[in-house]
mmCIF file of C-alpha atoms in Angstrom:
data_model
loop_
_atom_site.group_PDB
_atom_site.id
_atom_site.type_symbol
_atom_site.label_atom_id
_atom_site.label_comp_id
_atom_site.label_asym_id
_atom_site.label_seq_id
_atom_site.Cartn_x
_atom_site.Cartn_y
_atom_site.Cartn_z
ATOM 1 C CA MET A 1 47.616 -60.544 21.754
ATOM 2 C CA ARG A 2 46.070 -58.469 19.509
ATOM 3 C CA ILE A 3 47.557 -60.296 16.914
ATOM 4 C CA SER A 4 46.839 -64.338 15.628
ATOM 5 C CA THR A 5 47.029 -66.345 13.332
ATOM 6 C CA GLU A 6 45.404 -68.726 12.801
ATOM 7 C CA LEU A 7 44.611 -72.441 9.537
ATOM 8 C CA SER A 8 41.880 -71.740 7.192
ATOM 9 C CA LEU A 9 40.806 -74.570 5.305
ATOM 10 C CA ALA A 10 38.210 -71.979 3.823
ATOM 11 C CA ALA A 11 41.266 -69.570 3.007
ATOM 12 C CA LEU A 12 43.058 -72.579 1.472
ATOM 13 C CA LEU A 13 39.956 -73.303 -1.140
ATOM 14 C CA SER A 14 39.476 -69.715 -1.793
ATOM 15 C CA THR A 15 43.250 -69.749 -2.926
ATOM 16 C CA VAL A 16 42.177 -71.077 -5.925
ATOM 17 C CA ALA A 17 39.477 -69.206 -6.529
ATOM 18 C CA LEU A 18 40.827 -66.580 -6.008
ATOM 19 C CA THR A 19 43.949 -67.044 -7.537
ATOM 20 C CA SER A 20 43.133 -63.907 -11.281
ATOM 21 C CA ALA A 21 40.864 -62.074 -8.229
ATOM 22 C CA ALA A 22 43.636 -60.019 -7.431
ATOM 23 C CA HIS A 23 46.571 -57.224 -10.117
ATOM 24 C CA HIS A 24 49.529 -59.190 -8.975
ATOM 25 C CA SER A 25 50.001 -62.823 -8.030
ATOM 26 C CA MET A 26 48.121 -62.361 -4.410
ATOM 27 C CA PRO A 27 49.696 -66.459 -3.271
ATOM 28 C CA ALA A 28 52.987 -65.595 -4.719
ATOM 29 C CA LEU A 29 52.738 -62.483 -2.248
ATOM 30 C CA PHE A 30 50.472 -63.459 0.878
ATOM 31 C CA ASP A 31 50.811 -66.228 2.942
ATOM 32 C CA THR A 32 46.913 -67.586 0.887
ATOM 33 C CA GLY A 33 46.978 -70.389 3.661
ATOM 34 C CA SER A 34 46.409 -68.863 6.927
ATOM 35 C CA THR A 35 45.453 -65.269 7.454
ATOM 36 C CA VAL A 36 45.519 -62.777 10.161
ATOM 37 C CA THR A 37 43.640 -61.323 12.352
ATOM 38 C CA VAL A 38 44.933 -57.163 12.985
ATOM 39 C CA SER A 39 42.423 -55.341 15.294
ATOM 40 C CA GLY A 40 43.622 -51.419 15.799
ATOM 41 C CA GLU A 41 43.582 -47.083 14.625
ATOM 42 C CA VAL A 42 42.989 -46.415 11.687
ATOM 43 C CA THR A 43 45.762 -43.536 10.464
ATOM 44 C CA GLY A 44 45.649 -43.698 6.693
ATOM 45 C CA PHE A 45 43.823 -44.808 3.809
ATOM 46 C CA GLN A 46 45.243 -44.356 0.541
ATOM 47 C CA PHE A 47 42.400 -45.096 -2.117
ATOM 48 C CA ILE A 48 44.537 -46.256 -5.591
ATOM 49 C CA SER A 49 45.159 -48.346 -7.905
ATOM 50 C CA PRO A 50 45.631 -50.665 -8.707
ATOM 51 C CA HIS A 51 45.302 -51.446 -5.301
ATOM 52 C CA ALA A 52 43.944 -49.322 -2.150
ATOM 53 C CA TYR A 53 45.345 -49.531 1.646
ATOM 54 C CA ILE A 54 44.211 -49.149 5.264
ATOM 55 C CA LEU A 55 47.712 -47.812 7.047
ATOM 56 C CA MET A 56 47.008 -48.217 10.533
ATOM 57 C CA ASP A 57 48.460 -49.346 14.422
ATOM 58 C CA VAL A 58 48.238 -52.507 16.167
ATOM 59 C CA VAL A 59 50.297 -52.763 19.591
ATOM 60 C CA ASP A 60 51.944 -56.334 19.313
ATOM 61 C CA GLY A 61 52.681 -58.612 22.363
ATOM 62 C CA ALA A 62 55.706 -56.409 22.945
ATOM 63 C CA GLY A 63 53.647 -53.947 23.512
ATOM 64 C CA GLU A 64 55.115 -51.622 20.239
ATOM 65 C CA ARG A 65 52.947 -49.858 18.239
ATOM 66 C CA VAL A 66 53.476 -51.415 14.575
ATOM 67 C CA ASN A 67 51.778 -49.521 10.958
ATOM 68 C CA TRP A 68 50.006 -52.362 9.391
ATOM 69 C CA GLN A 69 49.173 -52.030 5.259
ATOM 70 C CA ILE A 70 46.171 -53.069 4.778
ATOM 71 C CA GLU A 71 46.282 -54.284 0.375
ATOM 72 C CA THR A 72 43.112 -54.971 -1.075
ATOM 73 C CA TYR A 73 40.850 -54.037 -4.174
ATOM 74 C CA PRO A 74 40.929 -50.991 -5.886
ATOM 75 C CA PRO A 75 39.279 -48.069 -5.352
ATOM 76 C CA GLY A 76 35.660 -49.081 -7.442
ATOM 77 C CA MET A 77 35.095 -52.555 -6.023
ATOM 78 C CA LEU A 78 34.944 -51.353 -2.012
ATOM 79 C CA ILE A 79 32.627 -48.341 -3.741
ATOM 80 C CA ARG A 80 30.600 -50.640 -4.014
ATOM 81 C CA LYS A 81 31.273 -53.030 -0.874
ATOM 82 C CA GLY A 82 31.117 -50.237 0.980
ATOM 83 C CA LEU A 83 34.519 -50.273 2.399
ATOM 84 C CA THR A 84 35.707 -46.250 1.565
ATOM 85 C CA PRO A 85 37.450 -43.280 3.394
ATOM 86 C CA ALA A 86 34.057 -41.838 4.124
ATOM 87 C CA ASN A 87 33.674 -44.475 6.796
ATOM 88 C CA VAL A 88 36.880 -45.846 7.970
ATOM 89 C CA GLN A 89 38.417 -42.752 8.990
ATOM 90 C CA PRO A 90 42.022 -42.503 10.671
ATOM 91 C CA GLY A 91 41.285 -42.362 14.679
ATOM 92 C CA GLN A 92 38.940 -45.238 15.202
ATOM 93 C CA THR A 93 39.428 -48.429 15.953
ATOM 94 C CA ILE A 94 39.108 -51.285 13.056
ATOM 95 C CA SER A 95 39.274 -54.405 12.425
ATOM 96 C CA ALA A 96 41.155 -56.576 9.526
ATOM 97 C CA THR A 97 41.812 -60.280 8.681
ATOM 98 C CA GLY A 98 43.687 -61.085 5.881
ATOM 99 C CA HIS A 99 45.819 -62.770 4.753
ATOM 100 C CA PRO A 100 50.162 -62.009 5.659
ATOM 101 C CA ALA A 101 51.952 -61.539 3.654
ATOM 102 C CA ARG A 102 54.722 -63.905 2.735
ATOM 103 C CA ASP A 103 58.042 -61.562 3.116
ATOM 104 C CA GLY A 104 56.829 -61.676 6.705
ATOM 105 C CA ARG A 105 56.263 -58.129 6.701
ATOM 106 C CA PRO A 106 52.926 -55.686 8.924
ATOM 107 C CA LEU A 107 50.545 -56.208 5.525
ATOM 108 C CA MET A 108 48.180 -57.923 4.257
ATOM 109 C CA ARG A 109 45.251 -59.572 1.856
ATOM 110 C CA LEU A 110 42.193 -58.051 3.268
ATOM 111 C CA LEU A 111 39.038 -61.272 3.622
ATOM 112 C CA THR A 112 37.183 -59.463 5.355
ATOM 113 C CA VAL A 113 36.461 -56.497 7.916
ATOM 114 C CA THR A 114 34.984 -54.866 10.804
ATOM 115 C CA MET A 115 33.958 -51.072 10.455
ATOM 116 C CA PRO A 116 34.029 -48.349 12.984
ATOM 117 C CA ASN A 117 30.406 -48.977 14.086
ATOM 118 C CA GLY A 118 30.827 -52.745 13.944
ATOM 119 C CA ASP A 119 28.902 -53.913 10.573
ATOM 120 C CA GLU A 120 31.515 -56.935 9.539
ATOM 121 C CA LYS A 121 32.230 -56.538 5.630
ATOM 122 C CA GLN A 122 33.218 -59.748 3.734
ATOM 123 C CA ILE A 123 36.146 -57.897 1.585
ATOM 124 C CA GLN A 124 36.975 -60.793 -0.504
ATOM 125 C CA MET B 1 12.729 -51.379 -16.159
ATOM 126 C CA GLN B 2 12.617 -49.315 -18.781
ATOM 127 C CA LYS B 3 15.605 -51.251 -20.783
ATOM 128 C CA ILE B 4 14.714 -54.337 -19.449
ATOM 129 C CA SER B 5 11.615 -54.534 -21.266
ATOM 130 C CA SER B 6 13.386 -53.054 -24.565
ATOM 131 C CA ARG B 7 15.584 -55.765 -24.241
ATOM 132 C CA ILE B 8 12.590 -58.820 -24.584
ATOM 133 C CA ASN B 9 10.889 -56.272 -27.357
ATOM 134 C CA ARG B 10 14.546 -56.604 -29.209
ATOM 135 C CA SER B 11 14.524 -60.192 -28.934
ATOM 136 C CA VAL B 12 10.913 -60.386 -29.966
ATOM 137 C CA ILE B 13 10.711 -58.110 -33.288
ATOM 138 C CA GLY B 14 14.174 -60.428 -34.179
ATOM 139 C CA SER B 15 13.039 -63.914 -34.148
ATOM 140 C CA THR B 16 9.812 -62.241 -35.924
ATOM 141 C CA LEU B 17 11.257 -61.311 -39.001
ATOM 142 C CA GLY B 18 13.782 -63.970 -38.593
ATOM 143 C CA PRO B 19 12.360 -66.174 -41.462
ATOM 144 C CA LEU B 20 12.210 -63.286 -43.807
ATOM 145 C CA ILE B 21 14.297 -61.884 -44.092
ATOM 146 C CA CYS B 22 15.748 -65.207 -44.151
ATOM 147 C CA ALA B 23 13.355 -66.147 -46.990
ATOM 148 C CA GLY B 24 14.587 -62.602 -48.799
ATOM 149 C CA PHE B 25 11.148 -61.283 -48.081
ATOM 150 C CA LEU B 26 13.442 -58.438 -46.118
ATOM 151 C CA SER B 27 16.911 -56.235 -46.936
ATOM 152 C CA ALA B 28 18.710 -58.199 -43.933
ATOM 153 C CA PRO B 29 19.979 -55.515 -40.979
ATOM 154 C CA SER B 30 23.357 -57.245 -40.770
ATOM 155 C CA ALA B 31 25.298 -54.821 -38.646
ATOM 156 C CA ALA B 32 21.919 -54.144 -36.652
ATOM 157 C CA PRO B 33 22.741 -54.808 -33.327
ATOM 158 C CA ALA B 34 20.143 -57.972 -33.197
ATOM 159 C CA ALA B 35 20.852 -57.987 -28.395
ATOM 160 C CA ASP B 36 21.216 -55.163 -26.370
ATOM 161 C CA PHE B 37 24.261 -55.291 -23.894
ATOM 162 C CA THR B 38 24.670 -51.827 -23.591
ATOM 163 C CA GLY B 39 25.145 -51.797 -19.251
ATOM 164 C CA VAL B 40 27.652 -52.059 -16.693
ATOM 165 C CA TRP B 41 28.463 -55.917 -15.644
ATOM 166 C CA LEU B 42 29.340 -57.156 -13.023
ATOM 167 C CA ALA B 43 31.360 -60.668 -12.481
ATOM 168 C CA THR B 44 29.360 -63.175 -10.471
ATOM 169 C CA THR B 45 31.368 -64.255 -7.437
ATOM 170 C CA PRO B 46 33.153 -66.779 -6.913
ATOM 171 C CA ARG B 47 34.940 -65.924 -10.002
ATOM 172 C CA SER B 48 37.679 -68.905 -10.710
ATOM 173 C CA GLY B 49 39.999 -66.725 -13.765
ATOM 174 C CA ILE B 50 42.908 -69.192 -14.446
ATOM 175 C CA GLY B 51 43.508 -69.853 -11.448
ATOM 176 C CA ALA B 52 40.587 -73.447 -12.065
ATOM 177 C CA ASN B 53 40.164 -75.682 -15.173
ATOM 178 C CA GLN B 54 44.255 -74.683 -14.975
ATOM 179 C CA PRO B 55 45.028 -76.308 -19.179
ATOM 180 C CA GLU B 56 47.646 -77.459 -19.526
ATOM 181 C CA LEU B 57 50.982 -75.499 -20.313
ATOM 182 C CA THR B 58 52.773 -76.512 -23.366
ATOM 183 C CA PRO B 59 56.951 -76.973 -22.512
ATOM 184 C CA ARG B 60 57.747 -73.153 -22.605
ATOM 185 C CA ALA B 61 54.937 -71.444 -20.705
ATOM 186 C CA ARG B 62 55.757 -74.405 -17.503
ATOM 187 C CA ALA B 63 59.293 -73.341 -17.857
ATOM 188 C CA ASP B 64 58.105 -69.204 -17.752
ATOM 189 C CA LEU B 65 55.196 -69.612 -15.427
ATOM 190 C CA GLY B 66 58.632 -71.676 -12.670
ATOM 191 C CA ALA B 67 60.394 -69.030 -13.015
ATOM 192 C CA PHE B 68 58.188 -66.186 -12.663
ATOM 193 C CA ASP B 69 58.486 -63.572 -10.169
ATOM 194 C CA PRO B 70 55.460 -61.586 -9.129
ATOM 195 C CA LEU B 71 57.655 -58.877 -8.624
ATOM 196 C CA SER B 72 58.266 -58.470 -12.138
ATOM 197 C CA ASP B 73 54.654 -58.237 -13.007
ATOM 198 C CA PRO B 74 54.276 -55.025 -15.098
ATOM 199 C CA VAL B 75 51.223 -54.050 -13.651
ATOM 200 C CA ILE B 76 52.353 -53.307 -10.251
ATOM 201 C CA ARG B 77 54.009 -50.678 -11.805
ATOM 202 C CA CYS B 78 50.679 -48.807 -12.983
ATOM 203 C CA VAL B 79 51.055 -51.006 -16.332
ATOM 204 C CA PRO B 80 47.609 -51.993 -17.955
ATOM 205 C CA PRO B 81 47.385 -55.553 -18.122
ATOM 206 C CA GLY B 82 46.512 -57.566 -22.087
ATOM 207 C CA PHE B 83 44.554 -58.972 -22.985
ATOM 208 C CA PRO B 84 42.931 -61.635 -22.804
ATOM 209 C CA ARG B 85 44.354 -61.060 -18.793
ATOM 210 C CA THR B 86 41.279 -57.516 -18.764
ATOM 211 C CA GLY B 87 39.360 -60.155 -19.544
ATOM 212 C CA LEU B 88 39.263 -63.160 -17.087
ATOM 213 C CA VAL B 89 39.834 -60.576 -14.120
ATOM 214 C CA ILE B 90 36.724 -59.620 -10.988
ATOM 215 C CA TYR B 91 36.850 -56.049 -11.795
ATOM 216 C CA PRO B 92 33.643 -54.857 -13.709
ATOM 217 C CA PHE B 93 33.192 -53.836 -17.169
ATOM 218 C CA GLU B 94 30.822 -51.421 -19.351
ATOM 219 C CA ILE B 95 29.090 -51.643 -22.691
ATOM 220 C CA VAL B 96 28.571 -49.049 -25.527
ATOM 221 C CA GLN B 97 27.621 -50.212 -28.922
ATOM 222 C CA THR B 98 26.107 -48.564 -32.038
ATOM 223 C CA GLU B 99 25.585 -50.621 -34.699
ATOM 224 C CA ASP B 100 28.793 -50.602 -36.345
ATOM 225 C CA LEU B 101 30.994 -51.436 -33.023
ATOM 226 C CA VAL B 102 30.488 -52.257 -29.246
ATOM 227 C CA VAL B 103 33.201 -51.179 -26.754
ATOM 228 C CA PHE B 104 33.903 -52.426 -23.666
ATOM 229 C CA LEU B 105 35.372 -50.033 -20.926
ATOM 230 C CA TYR B 106 37.219 -51.780 -18.253
ATOM 231 C CA GLU B 107 37.891 -50.278 -14.836
ATOM 232 C CA VAL B 108 40.868 -51.935 -15.140
ATOM 233 C CA PHE B 109 43.584 -49.222 -15.942
ATOM 234 C CA GLY B 110 40.794 -47.730 -17.898
ATOM 235 C CA MET B 111 41.194 -49.626 -20.327
ATOM 236 C CA VAL B 112 38.827 -49.771 -23.767
ATOM 237 C CA ARG B 113 37.816 -52.387 -26.283
ATOM 238 C CA ARG B 114 36.975 -51.912 -29.294
ATOM 239 C CA ILE B 115 34.746 -55.086 -30.892
ATOM 240 C CA ARG B 116 34.628 -54.067 -35.018
ATOM 241 C CA ILE B 117 31.147 -54.991 -36.525
ATOM 242 C CA GLU B 118 31.983 -56.764 -39.955
ATOM 243 C CA GLY B 119 34.813 -54.958 -39.543
ATOM 244 C CA GLY B 120 36.817 -57.361 -41.936
ATOM 245 C CA PRO B 121 39.299 -58.000 -42.448
ATOM 246 C CA PRO B 122 42.701 -56.097 -40.249
ATOM 247 C CA PRO B 123 45.170 -53.767 -42.351
ATOM 248 C CA ASP B 124 48.121 -55.281 -44.485
ATOM 249 C CA TYR B 125 49.698 -54.241 -40.976
ATOM 250 C CA LEU B 126 48.950 -53.867 -37.929
ATOM 251 C CA PRO B 127 51.688 -55.055 -35.272
ATOM 252 C CA PRO B 128 50.119 -56.394 -31.892
ATOM 253 C CA ALA B 129 48.726 -53.939 -29.276
ATOM 254 C CA ARG B 130 47.951 -54.600 -25.502
ATOM 255 C CA THR B 131 43.753 -55.497 -26.430
ATOM 256 C CA GLY B 132 44.176 -57.309 -30.506
ATOM 257 C CA TYR B 133 42.438 -56.643 -32.829
ATOM 258 C CA SER B 134 38.486 -57.172 -32.788
ATOM 259 C CA VAL B 135 36.092 -57.871 -35.476
ATOM 260 C CA GLY B 136 32.607 -59.604 -33.933
ATOM 261 C CA HIS B 137 28.837 -60.516 -35.873
ATOM 262 C CA TRP B 138 25.868 -61.909 -34.428
ATOM 263 C CA GLU B 139 24.710 -64.627 -34.827
ATOM 264 C CA GLN B 140 20.893 -64.381 -34.299
ATOM 265 C CA ASP B 141 22.043 -62.839 -30.525
ATOM 266 C CA GLN B 142 24.279 -63.899 -30.020
ATOM 267 C CA LEU B 143 27.612 -61.649 -30.002
ATOM 268 C CA VAL B 144 30.268 -62.995 -32.118
ATOM 269 C CA VAL B 145 33.802 -62.283 -31.026
ATOM 270 C CA ASP B 146 37.728 -62.813 -32.876
ATOM 271 C CA THR B 147 40.433 -60.700 -31.452
ATOM 272 C CA THR B 148 44.320 -61.473 -32.921
ATOM 273 C CA HIS B 149 47.037 -59.403 -32.598
ATOM 274 C CA VAL B 150 47.394 -59.091 -29.433
ATOM 275 C CA GLU B 151 51.581 -58.490 -28.146
ATOM 276 C CA SER B 152 53.380 -60.284 -25.440
ATOM 277 C CA GLY B 153 53.065 -60.219 -22.316
ATOM 278 C CA LEU B 154 51.433 -61.885 -19.345
ATOM 279 C CA LEU B 155 47.978 -64.576 -19.301
ATOM 280 C CA SER B 156 47.474 -64.098 -16.374
ATOM 281 C CA GLY B 157 48.298 -62.698 -12.593
ATOM 282 C CA GLY B 158 49.779 -66.323 -11.621
ATOM 283 C CA GLY B 159 52.693 -66.145 -14.356
ATOM 284 C CA ILE B 160 51.172 -67.730 -16.935
ATOM 285 C CA ALA B 161 52.783 -66.134 -19.970
ATOM 286 C CA GLN B 162 51.698 -64.868 -23.617
ATOM 287 C CA TYR B 163 53.455 -64.928 -27.148
ATOM 288 C CA GLY B 164 52.051 -63.347 -29.579
ATOM 289 C CA ASP B 165 49.606 -65.512 -31.142
ATOM 290 C CA VAL B 166 46.827 -65.959 -29.031
ATOM 291 C CA SER B 167 43.448 -65.744 -30.467
ATOM 292 C CA VAL B 168 40.906 -65.505 -28.651
ATOM 293 C CA LEU B 169 36.981 -67.045 -29.557
ATOM 294 C CA GLU B 170 34.137 -65.102 -27.158
ATOM 295 C CA ARG B 171 30.469 -65.387 -27.466
ATOM 296 C CA TYR B 172 28.374 -63.440 -25.667
ATOM 297 C CA SER B 173 24.593 -63.913 -24.560
ATOM 298 C CA LEU B 174 21.773 -61.928 -22.451
ATOM 299 C CA SER B 175 20.160 -64.158 -20.521
ATOM 300 C CA ASP B 176 15.682 -63.962 -21.018
ATOM 301 C CA ASP B 177 15.484 -61.631 -18.675
ATOM 302 C CA GLY B 178 18.386 -59.710 -19.443
ATOM 303 C CA GLN B 179 19.720 -59.892 -16.487
ATOM 304 C CA ILE B 180 23.041 -61.541 -16.947
ATOM 305 C CA LEU B 181 25.967 -61.714 -19.386
ATOM 306 C CA GLU B 182 26.699 -65.275 -20.317
ATOM 307 C CA ALA B 183 30.024 -65.009 -22.491
ATOM 308 C CA GLU B 184 32.542 -69.005 -23.859
ATOM 309 C CA VAL B 185 35.220 -67.540 -24.475
ATOM 310 C CA THR B 186 38.474 -69.981 -25.923
ATOM 311 C CA ILE B 187 41.312 -68.709 -25.970
ATOM 312 C CA THR B 188 43.865 -70.095 -29.122
ATOM 313 C CA ALA B 189 46.992 -70.227 -27.849
ATOM 314 C CA PRO B 190 49.855 -72.764 -29.163
ATOM 315 C CA GLU B 191 52.535 -71.577 -27.916
ATOM 316 C CA THR B 192 50.785 -71.413 -24.666
ATOM 317 C CA PHE B 193 48.176 -74.238 -24.208
ATOM 318 C CA VAL B 194 48.831 -77.084 -25.820
ATOM 319 C CA ALA B 195 45.327 -77.051 -26.589
ATOM 320 C CA PRO B 196 42.802 -74.296 -26.579
ATOM 321 C CA TRP B 197 42.256 -73.573 -24.016
ATOM 322 C CA THR B 198 37.493 -72.470 -22.713
ATOM 323 C CA ARG B 199 35.630 -70.954 -19.595
ATOM 324 C CA HIS B 200 32.339 -70.495 -19.518
ATOM 325 C CA PHE B 201 31.849 -67.165 -17.261
ATOM 326 C CA THR B 202 28.465 -64.830 -16.596
ATOM 327 C CA TRP B 203 28.888 -61.205 -15.142
ATOM 328 C CA GLU B 204 24.859 -59.984 -12.984
ATOM 329 C CA LEU B 205 23.645 -56.157 -15.110
ATOM 330 C CA ASP B 206 23.849 -53.454 -12.137
ATOM 331 C CA PRO B 207 21.081 -51.041 -14.110
ATOM 332 C CA ASP B 208 22.591 -47.819 -12.289
ATOM 333 C CA GLY B 209 25.637 -48.832 -12.292
ATOM 334 C CA MET B 210 29.481 -46.649 -13.210
ATOM 335 C CA ILE B 211 32.433 -47.282 -14.253
ATOM 336 C CA PHE B 212 34.986 -45.682 -11.811
ATOM 337 C CA ASP B 213 38.045 -44.713 -12.561
ATOM 338 C CA ALA B 214 42.332 -44.036 -9.776
ATOM 339 C CA PRO B 215 44.728 -42.740 -9.245
ATOM 340 C CA CYS B 216 48.143 -45.072 -9.824
ATOM 341 C CA ASP B 217 50.864 -44.087 -9.277
ATOM 342 C CA PRO B 218 54.231 -47.289 -9.244
ATOM 343 C CA ALA B 219 56.120 -44.797 -7.111
ATOM 344 C CA ASP B 220 52.886 -45.682 -3.833
ATOM 345 C CA SER B 221 53.352 -49.815 -4.890
ATOM 346 C CA ARG B 222 54.264 -51.642 -1.474
ATOM 347 C CA PHE B 223 56.092 -54.113 -4.050
#
């Protein structure tokens, strides 16, 4: 089982602090009271505004491949943090932890990412 | 390093000449910048925007907040946010300044805000605009900015609305070493806030930094 969900006090505390960090209302669209971690193969990286998206295939508990969309900051912020299409490329394996979408879609707001080289980056 | 010493020198010159100017020995260089804010500024973290220290809302603003649909936020469709929302978010900006103008170049949607130094009142007729009409003046080495004529829209991404009656007073100053930009921002919006709302913000200088642009296509929205 590569998908785990946990309630996180840290996430709860950071909700208030980060409310305005996102362009849209993050608590309304994402469950900022919980976090989810997925690992899998990168299938794409849309380096766009107002939010960038890493796309990745994740094998769920039933053995099905599910394409997750990992929403994160716009490109400028990611360039400063060193998370770009230059170091996260299709075919590579990453792990992403973030707040899941409230509507249950395979979509999250990224908090931390384990890069293909094993480095962990805190993004938000 | 050169930039830092230039900032300090300007400050020293300003404090040296100040008494002479007050005493009438020199003509006051009223338009001359008293501090150099030039550079790329990154919000220091943690950053709370309007999320913490929530101001008391009017009944109208409370009702609109309660009915707010986050999917109605125009930003999702690549429409730039207005002021002061632009200045409350975590995203960086670059400041470029001359004697007559201080320009904020926001990374958010490539927005531009011009602050006219000693710019005088706005024209008799001036429609509200996304970034409003900003006039600044120097009080010693502090830049004081008054902004009016801001169009209605969202004051925060969380759904607090503004209704066209917003005025914003900003006071910018540099730390002694020139590395930190500080601002005290007071938002007066009687239709939104029961009382004026004041926040303190800081940014750190990114000496080699630049502001990035990126395409935004509404078709890419997930929401």
